[in-house]
JSON list of C-alpha atoms in Angstrom, two decimals:
[
{"chain": "A", "resi": 1, "resn": "MET", "atom": "CA", "xyz": [0.00, 0.00, 0.00]},
{"chain": "A", "resi": 2, "resn": "SER", "atom": "CA", "xyz": [1.42, 3.41, -0.97]},
{"chain": "A", "resi": 3, "resn": "PRO", "atom": "CA", "xyz": [1.96, 6.18, 1.60]},
{"chain": "A", "resi": 4, "resn": "SER", "atom": "CA", "xyz": [-0.72, 8.34, -0.03]},
{"chain": "A", "resi": 5, "resn": "GLU", "atom": "CA", "xyz": [-3.27, 5.52, 0.36]},
{"chain": "A", "resi": 6, "resn": "ARG", "atom": "CA", "xyz": [-2.26, 5.12, 4.01]},
{"chain": "A", "resi": 7, "resn": "ARG", "atom": "CA", "xyz": [-2.65, 8.88, 4.59]},
{"chain": "A", "resi": 8, "resn": "GLU", "atom": "CA", "xyz": [-6.20, 8.69, 3.22]},
{"chain": "A", "resi": 9, "resn": "MET", "atom": "CA", "xyz": [-7.03, 6.03, 5.82]},
{"chain": "A", "resi": 10, "resn": "ILE", "atom": "CA", "xyz": [-6.43, 8.49, 8.69]},
{"chain": "A", "resi": 11, "resn": "ARG", "atom": "CA", "xyz": [-9.65, 9.73, 10.30]},
{"chain": "A", "resi": 12, "resn": "LYS", "atom": "CA", "xyz": [-9.17, 13.01, 12.18]},
{"chain": "A", "resi": 13, "resn": "GLU", "atom": "CA", "xyz": [-12.68, 12.80, 13.65]},
{"chain": "A", "resi": 14, "resn": "ASN", "atom": "CA", "xyz": [-11.94, 9.43, 15.30]},
{"chain": "A", "resi": 15, "resn": "THR", "atom": "CA", "xyz": [-11.91, 9.99, 19.09]},
{"chain": "A", "resi": 16, "resn": "LYS", "atom": "CA", "xyz": [-10.96, 6.44, 20.09]},
{"chain": "A", "resi": 17, "resn": "LEU", "atom": "CA", "xyz": [-7.57, 6.52, 18.35]},
{"chain": "A", "resi": 18, "resn": "SER", "atom": "CA", "xyz": [-5.38, 9.59, 18.50]},
{"chain": "A", "resi": 19, "resn": "LEU", "atom": "CA", "xyz": [-3.67, 10.86, 15.35]},
{"chain": "A", "resi": 20, "resn": "THR", "atom": "CA", "xyz": [-0.31, 9.82, 16.77]},
{"chain": "A", "resi": 21, "resn": "ARG", "atom": "CA", "xyz": [-1.52, 6.25, 17.32]},
{"chain": "A", "resi": 22, "resn": "GLN", "atom": "CA", "xyz": [-3.13, 6.08, 13.87]},
{"chain": "A", "resi": 23, "resn": "CYS", "atom": "CA", "xyz": [0.13, 7.23, 12.29]},
{"chain": "A", "resi": 24, "resn": "LYS", "atom": "CA", "xyz": [2.12, 4.63, 14.21]},
{"chain": "A", "resi": 25, "resn": "LEU", "atom": "CA", "xyz": [-0.25, 1.86, 13.16]},
{"chain": "A", "resi": 26, "resn": "LEU", "atom": "CA", "xyz": [-0.13, 2.93, 9.50]},
{"chain": "A", "resi": 27, "resn": "LYS", "atom": "CA", "xyz": [3.65, 3.54, 9.67]},
{"chain": "A", "resi": 28, "resn": "ILE", "atom": "CA", "xyz": [3.59, 7.09, 8.32]},
{"chain": "A", "resi": 29, "resn": "SER", "atom": "CA", "xyz": [5.03, 10.27, 9.79]},
{"chain": "A", "resi": 30, "resn": "ARG", "atom": "CA", "xyz": [2.66, 12.52, 11.66]},
{"chain": "A", "resi": 31, "resn": "SER", "atom": "CA", "xyz": [3.91, 15.61, 9.82]},
{"chain": "A", "resi": 32, "resn": "SER", "atom": "CA", "xyz": [2.78, 14.13, 6.49]},
{"chain": "A", "resi": 33, "resn": "ILE", "atom": "CA", "xyz": [-0.85, 14.47, 7.63]},
{"chain": "A", "resi": 34, "resn": "TYR", "atom": "CA", "xyz": [-0.60, 18.23, 7.93]},
{"chain": "A", "resi": 35, "resn": "TYR", "atom": "CA", "xyz": [1.42, 18.85, 4.76]},
{"chain": "A", "resi": 36, "resn": "ALA", "atom": "CA", "xyz": [-0.47, 20.68, 2.04]},
{"chain": "A", "resi": 37, "resn": "PRO", "atom": "CA", "xyz": [1.38, 20.67, -1.31]},
{"chain": "A", "resi": 38, "resn": "VAL", "atom": "CA", "xyz": [2.13, 24.11, -2.69]},
{"chain": "A", "resi": 39, "resn": "GLY", "atom": "CA", "xyz": [1.50, 24.78, -6.36]},
{"chain": "A", "resi": 40, "resn": "VAL", "atom": "CA", "xyz": [3.99, 26.25, -8.78]},
{"chain": "A", "resi": 41, "resn": "ASN", "atom": "CA", "xyz": [4.17, 30.04, -8.64]},
{"chain": "A", "resi": 42, "resn": "ALA", "atom": "CA", "xyz": [3.94, 32.31, -11.69]},
{"chain": "A", "resi": 43, "resn": "GLU", "atom": "CA", "xyz": [7.66, 33.13, -11.70]},
{"chain": "A", "resi": 44, "resn": "THR", "atom": "CA", "xyz": [8.63, 29.47, -11.85]},
{"chain": "A", "resi": 45, "resn": "LEU", "atom": "CA", "xyz": [6.10, 28.89, -14.65]},
{"chain": "A", "resi": 46, "resn": "LYS", "atom": "CA", "xyz": [7.66, 31.72, -16.67]},
{"chain": "A", "resi": 47, "resn": "LEU", "atom": "CA", "xyz": [11.10, 30.22, -16.09]},
{"chain": "A", "resi": 48, "resn": "MET", "atom": "CA", "xyz": [9.82, 26.79, -17.19]},
{"chain": "A", "resi": 49, "resn": "HIS", "atom": "CA", "xyz": [8.39, 28.32, -20.39]},
{"chain": "A", "resi": 50, "resn": "GLU", "atom": "CA", "xyz": [11.73, 30.01, -21.07]},
{"chain": "A", "resi": 51, "resn": "ILE", "atom": "CA", "xyz": [13.64, 26.76, -20.47]},
{"chain": "A", "resi": 52, "resn": "ASP", "atom": "CA", "xyz": [11.25, 25.02, -22.85]},
{"chain": "A", "resi": 53, "resn": "ARG", "atom": "CA", "xyz": [11.76, 27.74, -25.48]},
{"chain": "A", "resi": 54, "resn": "VAL", "atom": "CA", "xyz": [15.57, 27.53, -25.18]},
{"chain": "A", "resi": 55, "resn": "PHE", "atom": "CA", "xyz": [15.47, 23.73, -25.23]},
{"chain": "A", "resi": 56, "resn": "THR", "atom": "CA", "xyz": [13.27, 23.73, -28.33]},
{"chain": "A", "resi": 57, "resn": "LYS", "atom": "CA", "xyz": [15.77, 25.98, -30.08]},
{"chain": "A", "resi": 58, "resn": "TYR", "atom": "CA", "xyz": [18.84, 24.11, -28.80]},
{"chain": "A", "resi": 59, "resn": "PRO", "atom": "CA", "xyz": [17.87, 20.50, -27.96]},
{"chain": "A", "resi": 60, "resn": "PHE", "atom": "CA", "xyz": [21.50, 19.58, -27.37]},
{"chain": "A", "resi": 61, "resn": "PHE", "atom": "CA", "xyz": [21.83, 22.03, -24.45]},
{"chain": "A", "resi": 62, "resn": "GLY", "atom": "CA", "xyz": [22.05, 20.48, -21.02]},
{"chain": "A", "resi": 63, "resn": "SER", "atom": "CA", "xyz": [21.21, 22.14, -17.72]},
{"chain": "A", "resi": 64, "resn": "ARG", "atom": "CA", "xyz": [24.57, 23.94, -17.53]},
{"chain": "A", "resi": 65, "resn": "GLN", "atom": "CA", "xyz": [24.29, 25.49, -20.97]},
{"chain": "A", "resi": 66, "resn": "ILE", "atom": "CA", "xyz": [20.65, 26.47, -20.47]},
{"chain": "A", "resi": 67, "resn": "ALA", "atom": "CA", "xyz": [21.51, 28.09, -17.13]},
{"chain": "A", "resi": 68, "resn": "ALA", "atom": "CA", "xyz": [24.28, 30.04, -18.86]},
{"chain": "A", "resi": 69, "resn": "TYR", "atom": "CA", "xyz": [21.93, 31.05, -21.72]},
{"chain": "A", "resi": 70, "resn": "LEU", "atom": "CA", "xyz": [19.03, 32.26, -19.52]},
{"chain": "A", "resi": 71, "resn": "PRO", "atom": "CA", "xyz": [20.53, 35.68, -18.54]},
{"chain": "A", "resi": 72, "resn": "GLN", "atom": "CA", "xyz": [20.37, 36.70, -22.23]},
{"chain": "A", "resi": 73, "resn": "SER", "atom": "CA", "xyz": [16.58, 36.45, -21.91]},
{"chain": "A", "resi": 74, "resn": "GLY", "atom": "CA", "xyz": [16.45, 38.26, -18.58]},
{"chain": "A", "resi": 75, "resn": "PHE", "atom": "CA", "xyz": [16.09, 35.16, -16.39]},
{"chain": "A", "resi": 76, "resn": "SER", "atom": "CA", "xyz": [18.40, 33.99, -13.66]},
{"chain": "A", "resi": 77, "resn": "ALA", "atom": "CA", "xyz": [18.53, 30.43, -12.39]},
{"chain": "A", "resi": 78, "resn": "GLY", "atom": "CA", "xyz": [21.26, 28.13, -11.20]},
{"chain": "A", "resi": 79, "resn": "ARG", "atom": "CA", "xyz": [22.14, 24.89, -12.90]},
{"chain": "A", "resi": 80, "resn": "HIS", "atom": "CA", "xyz": [20.56, 22.72, -10.20]},
{"chain": "A", "resi": 81, "resn": "ARG", "atom": "CA", "xyz": [17.25, 24.57, -10.42]},
{"chain": "A", "resi": 82, "resn": "VAL", "atom": "CA", "xyz": [17.31, 24.29, -14.22]},
{"chain": "A", "resi": 83, "resn": "ARG", "atom": "CA", "xyz": [18.08, 20.58, -13.94]},
{"chain": "A", "resi": 84, "resn": "ARG", "atom": "CA", "xyz": [15.20, 20.05, -11.49]},
{"chain": "A", "resi": 85, "resn": "LEU", "atom": "CA", "xyz": [12.76, 21.91, -13.74]},
{"chain": "A", "resi": 86, "resn": "MET", "atom": "CA", "xyz": [14.01, 20.03, -16.82]},
{"chain": "A", "resi": 87, "resn": "ASN", "atom": "CA", "xyz": [13.37, 16.75, -14.98]},
{"chain": "A", "resi": 88, "resn": "ILE", "atom": "CA", "xyz": [9.84, 17.88, -14.08]},
{"chain": "A", "resi": 89, "resn": "MET", "atom": "CA", "xyz": [9.18, 18.73, -17.74]},
{"chain": "A", "resi": 90, "resn": "GLY", "atom": "CA", "xyz": [10.83, 15.52, -18.95]},
{"chain": "A", "resi": 91, "resn": "LEU", "atom": "CA", "xyz": [13.53, 17.29, -20.97]},
{"chain": "A", "resi": 92, "resn": "GLN", "atom": "CA", "xyz": [16.88, 15.66, -21.60]},
{"chain": "A", "resi": 93, "resn": "ALA", "atom": "CA", "xyz": [19.67, 16.91, -23.83]},
{"chain": "A", "resi": 94, "resn": "ILE", "atom": "CA", "xyz": [20.25, 15.14, -27.12]},
{"chain": "A", "resi": 95, "resn": "TYR", "atom": "CA", "xyz": [23.90, 14.43, -27.66]},
{"chain": "A", "resi": 96, "resn": "LYS", "atom": "CA", "xyz": [25.95, 12.08, -29.75]},
{"chain": "A", "resi": 97, "resn": "GLY", "atom": "CA", "xyz": [26.87, 9.02, -27.77]},
{"chain": "A", "resi": 98, "resn": "GLU", "atom": "CA", "xyz": [30.13, 7.17, -27.89]},
{"chain": "A", "resi": 99, "resn": "ALA", "atom": "CA", "xyz": [30.48, 4.77, -30.82]},
{"chain": "A", "resi": 100, "resn": "GLN", "atom": "CA", "xyz": [30.53, 1.43, -29.05]},
{"chain": "A", "resi": 101, "resn": "ALA", "atom": "CA", "xyz": [31.76, -0.69, -31.94]},
{"chain": "A", "resi": 102, "resn": "GLU", "atom": "CA", "xyz": [34.95, 1.31, -32.49]},
{"chain": "A", "resi": 103, "resn": "HIS", "atom": "CA", "xyz": [36.04, 1.71, -28.89]},
{"chain": "A", "resi": 104, "resn": "GLN", "atom": "CA", "xyz": [34.82, -1.50, -27.35]},
{"chain": "A", "resi": 105, "resn": "GLN", "atom": "CA", "xyz": [37.54, -4.09, -26.91]},
{"chain": "A", "resi": 106, "resn": "GLU", "atom": "CA", "xyz": [37.32, -7.47, -25.32]},
{"chain": "A", "resi": 107, "resn": "ALA", "atom": "CA", "xyz": [38.45, -7.51, -21.73]},
{"chain": "A", "resi": 108, "resn": "PRO", "atom": "CA", "xyz": [41.48, -9.72, -21.16]},
{"chain": "A", "resi": 109, "resn": "THR", "atom": "CA", "xyz": [40.59, -12.98, -19.47]},
{"chain": "A", "resi": 110, "resn": "ALA", "atom": "CA", "xyz": [42.75, -15.16, -17.29]},
{"chain": "A", "resi": 111, "resn": "PRO", "atom": "CA", "xyz": [43.90, -18.31, -19.10]},
{"chain": "A", "resi": 112, "resn": "TYR", "atom": "CA", "xyz": [42.38, -20.66, -16.52]},
{"chain": "A", "resi": 113, "resn": "LEU", "atom": "CA", "xyz": [38.96, -19.01, -16.93]},
{"chain": "A", "resi": 114, "resn": "SER", "atom": "CA", "xyz": [38.87, -19.53, -20.68]},
{"chain": "A", "resi": 115, "resn": "ILE", "atom": "CA", "xyz": [39.33, -23.31, -20.43]},
{"chain": "A", "resi": 116, "resn": "PRO", "atom": "CA", "xyz": [36.07, -25.24, -20.78]},
{"chain": "A", "resi": 117, "resn": "ALA", "atom": "CA", "xyz": [35.10, -27.30, -17.73]},
{"chain": "A", "resi": 118, "resn": "GLU", "atom": "CA", "xyz": [35.88, -30.70, -19.26]},
{"chain": "A", "resi": 119, "resn": "GLU", "atom": "CA", "xyz": [39.35, -29.61, -20.37]},
{"chain": "A", "resi": 120, "resn": "ALA", "atom": "CA", "xyz": [40.04, -28.03, -16.99]},
{"chain": "A", "resi": 121, "resn": "ARG", "atom": "CA", "xyz": [39.66, -31.42, -15.30]},
{"chain": "A", "resi": 122, "resn": "ASN", "atom": "CA", "xyz": [42.50, -32.81, -17.42]},
{"chain": "A", "resi": 123, "resn": "HIS", "atom": "CA", "xyz": [44.94, -30.00, -16.51]},
{"chain": "A", "resi": 124, "resn": "ALA", "atom": "CA", "xyz": [47.21, -30.65, -13.57]},
{"chain": "A", "resi": 125, "resn": "ALA", "atom": "CA", "xyz": [46.57, -28.43, -10.59]},
{"chain": "A", "resi": 126, "resn": "GLN", "atom": "CA", "xyz": [49.30, -25.87, -10.09]},
{"chain": "A", "resi": 127, "resn": "SER", "atom": "CA", "xyz": [50.76, -25.68, -6.65]},
{"chain": "A", "resi": 128, "resn": "GLY", "atom": "CA", "xyz": [50.64, -22.33, -4.94]},
{"chain": "A", "resi": 129, "resn": "LEU", "atom": "CA", "xyz": [54.14, -22.97, -3.61]},
{"chain": "A", "resi": 130, "resn": "VAL", "atom": "CA", "xyz": [55.71, -22.48, -7.02]},
{"chain": "A", "resi": 131, "resn": "GLN", "atom": "CA", "xyz": [54.28, -19.00, -7.40]},
{"chain": "A", "resi": 132, "resn": "ARG", "atom": "CA", "xyz": [55.06, -17.73, -3.90]},
{"chain": "A", "resi": 133, "resn": "HIS", "atom": "CA", "xyz": [58.14, -15.97, -2.59]},
{"chain": "A", "resi": 134, "resn": "HIS", "atom": "CA", "xyz": [60.22, -18.13, -0.27]},
{"chain": "A", "resi": 135, "resn": "LEU", "atom": "CA", "xyz": [62.93, -17.19, 2.18]},
{"chain": "A", "resi": 136, "resn": "HIS", "atom": "CA", "xyz": [65.11, -20.11, 1.09]},
{"chain": "A", "resi": 137, "resn": "PRO", "atom": "CA", "xyz": [64.68, -20.48, -2.67]},
{"chain": "A", "resi": 138, "resn": "CYS", "atom": "CA", "xyz": [67.48, -23.08, -3.02]},
{"chain": "A", "resi": 139, "resn": "GLN", "atom": "CA", "xyz": [65.64, -25.70, -0.98]},
{"chain": "A", "resi": 140, "resn": "GLU", "atom": "CA", "xyz": [63.49, -28.28, -2.66]},
{"chain": "A", "resi": 141, "resn": "ARG", "atom": "CA", "xyz": [59.75, -27.91, -2.42]},
{"chain": "A", "resi": 142, "resn": "LEU", "atom": "CA", "xyz": [57.08, -30.53, -2.18]},
{"chain": "A", "resi": 143, "resn": "SER", "atom": "CA", "xyz": [54.10, -29.98, -4.43]},
{"chain": "A", "resi": 144, "resn": "VAL", "atom": "CA", "xyz": [50.94, -30.87, -2.52]},
{"chain": "A", "resi": 145, "resn": "SER", "atom": "CA", "xyz": [48.07, -32.11, -4.67]},
{"chain": "A", "resi": 146, "resn": "GLY", "atom": "CA", "xyz": [44.62, -30.76, -4.16]},
{"chain": "A", "resi": 147, "resn": "GLY", "atom": "CA", "xyz": [44.92, -27.07, -4.79]},
{"chain": "A", "resi": 148, "resn": "ASN", "atom": "CA", "xyz": [46.57, -23.84, -3.95]},
{"chain": "A", "resi": 149, "resn": "HIS", "atom": "CA", "xyz": [46.45, -23.98, -0.18]},
{"chain": "A", "resi": 150, "resn": "GLY", "atom": "CA", "xyz": [50.19, -23.31, 0.22]},
{"chain": "A", "resi": 151, "resn": "LEU", "atom": "CA", "xyz": [51.06, -26.28, 2.42]},
{"chain": "A", "resi": 152, "resn": "GLY", "atom": "CA", "xyz": [54.26, -28.20, 1.93]},
{"chain": "A", "resi": 153, "resn": "ASP", "atom": "CA", "xyz": [57.52, -29.20, 3.59]},
{"chain": "A", "resi": 154, "resn": "PRO", "atom": "CA", "xyz": [60.85, -27.61, 2.66]}
]
């Protein structure tokens, strides 16, 4: 159930359950009962119309460029406000994306990951001792079968 549906379930005229208790039972904040949404003022509407006009003329402008262009028309708004209003209006800059085919390269894979499962069973397990740094490299090492757990006697 959405929070707006739960807010509608609150009955202010109910004397048996207080508003605080009703809010706790419905798991909504008490302040949300008293909130009355404020409409958009005339100044913001004018700014939105100007953003729409600029965006129609330059559809490749993002919020930064529109915010920089607005003072020419006598409007002043920061980039974050322009971005918020563009999101409300559903406007998004059109720009050329990166060509995926030209720049996309295969990621290097480890050799043991590229072996199919059946072939991997036939490969001998490499001991982790061979690949590790040892204090006494001249001593002989015992390769322990069963994986790379690093156990072995010098």
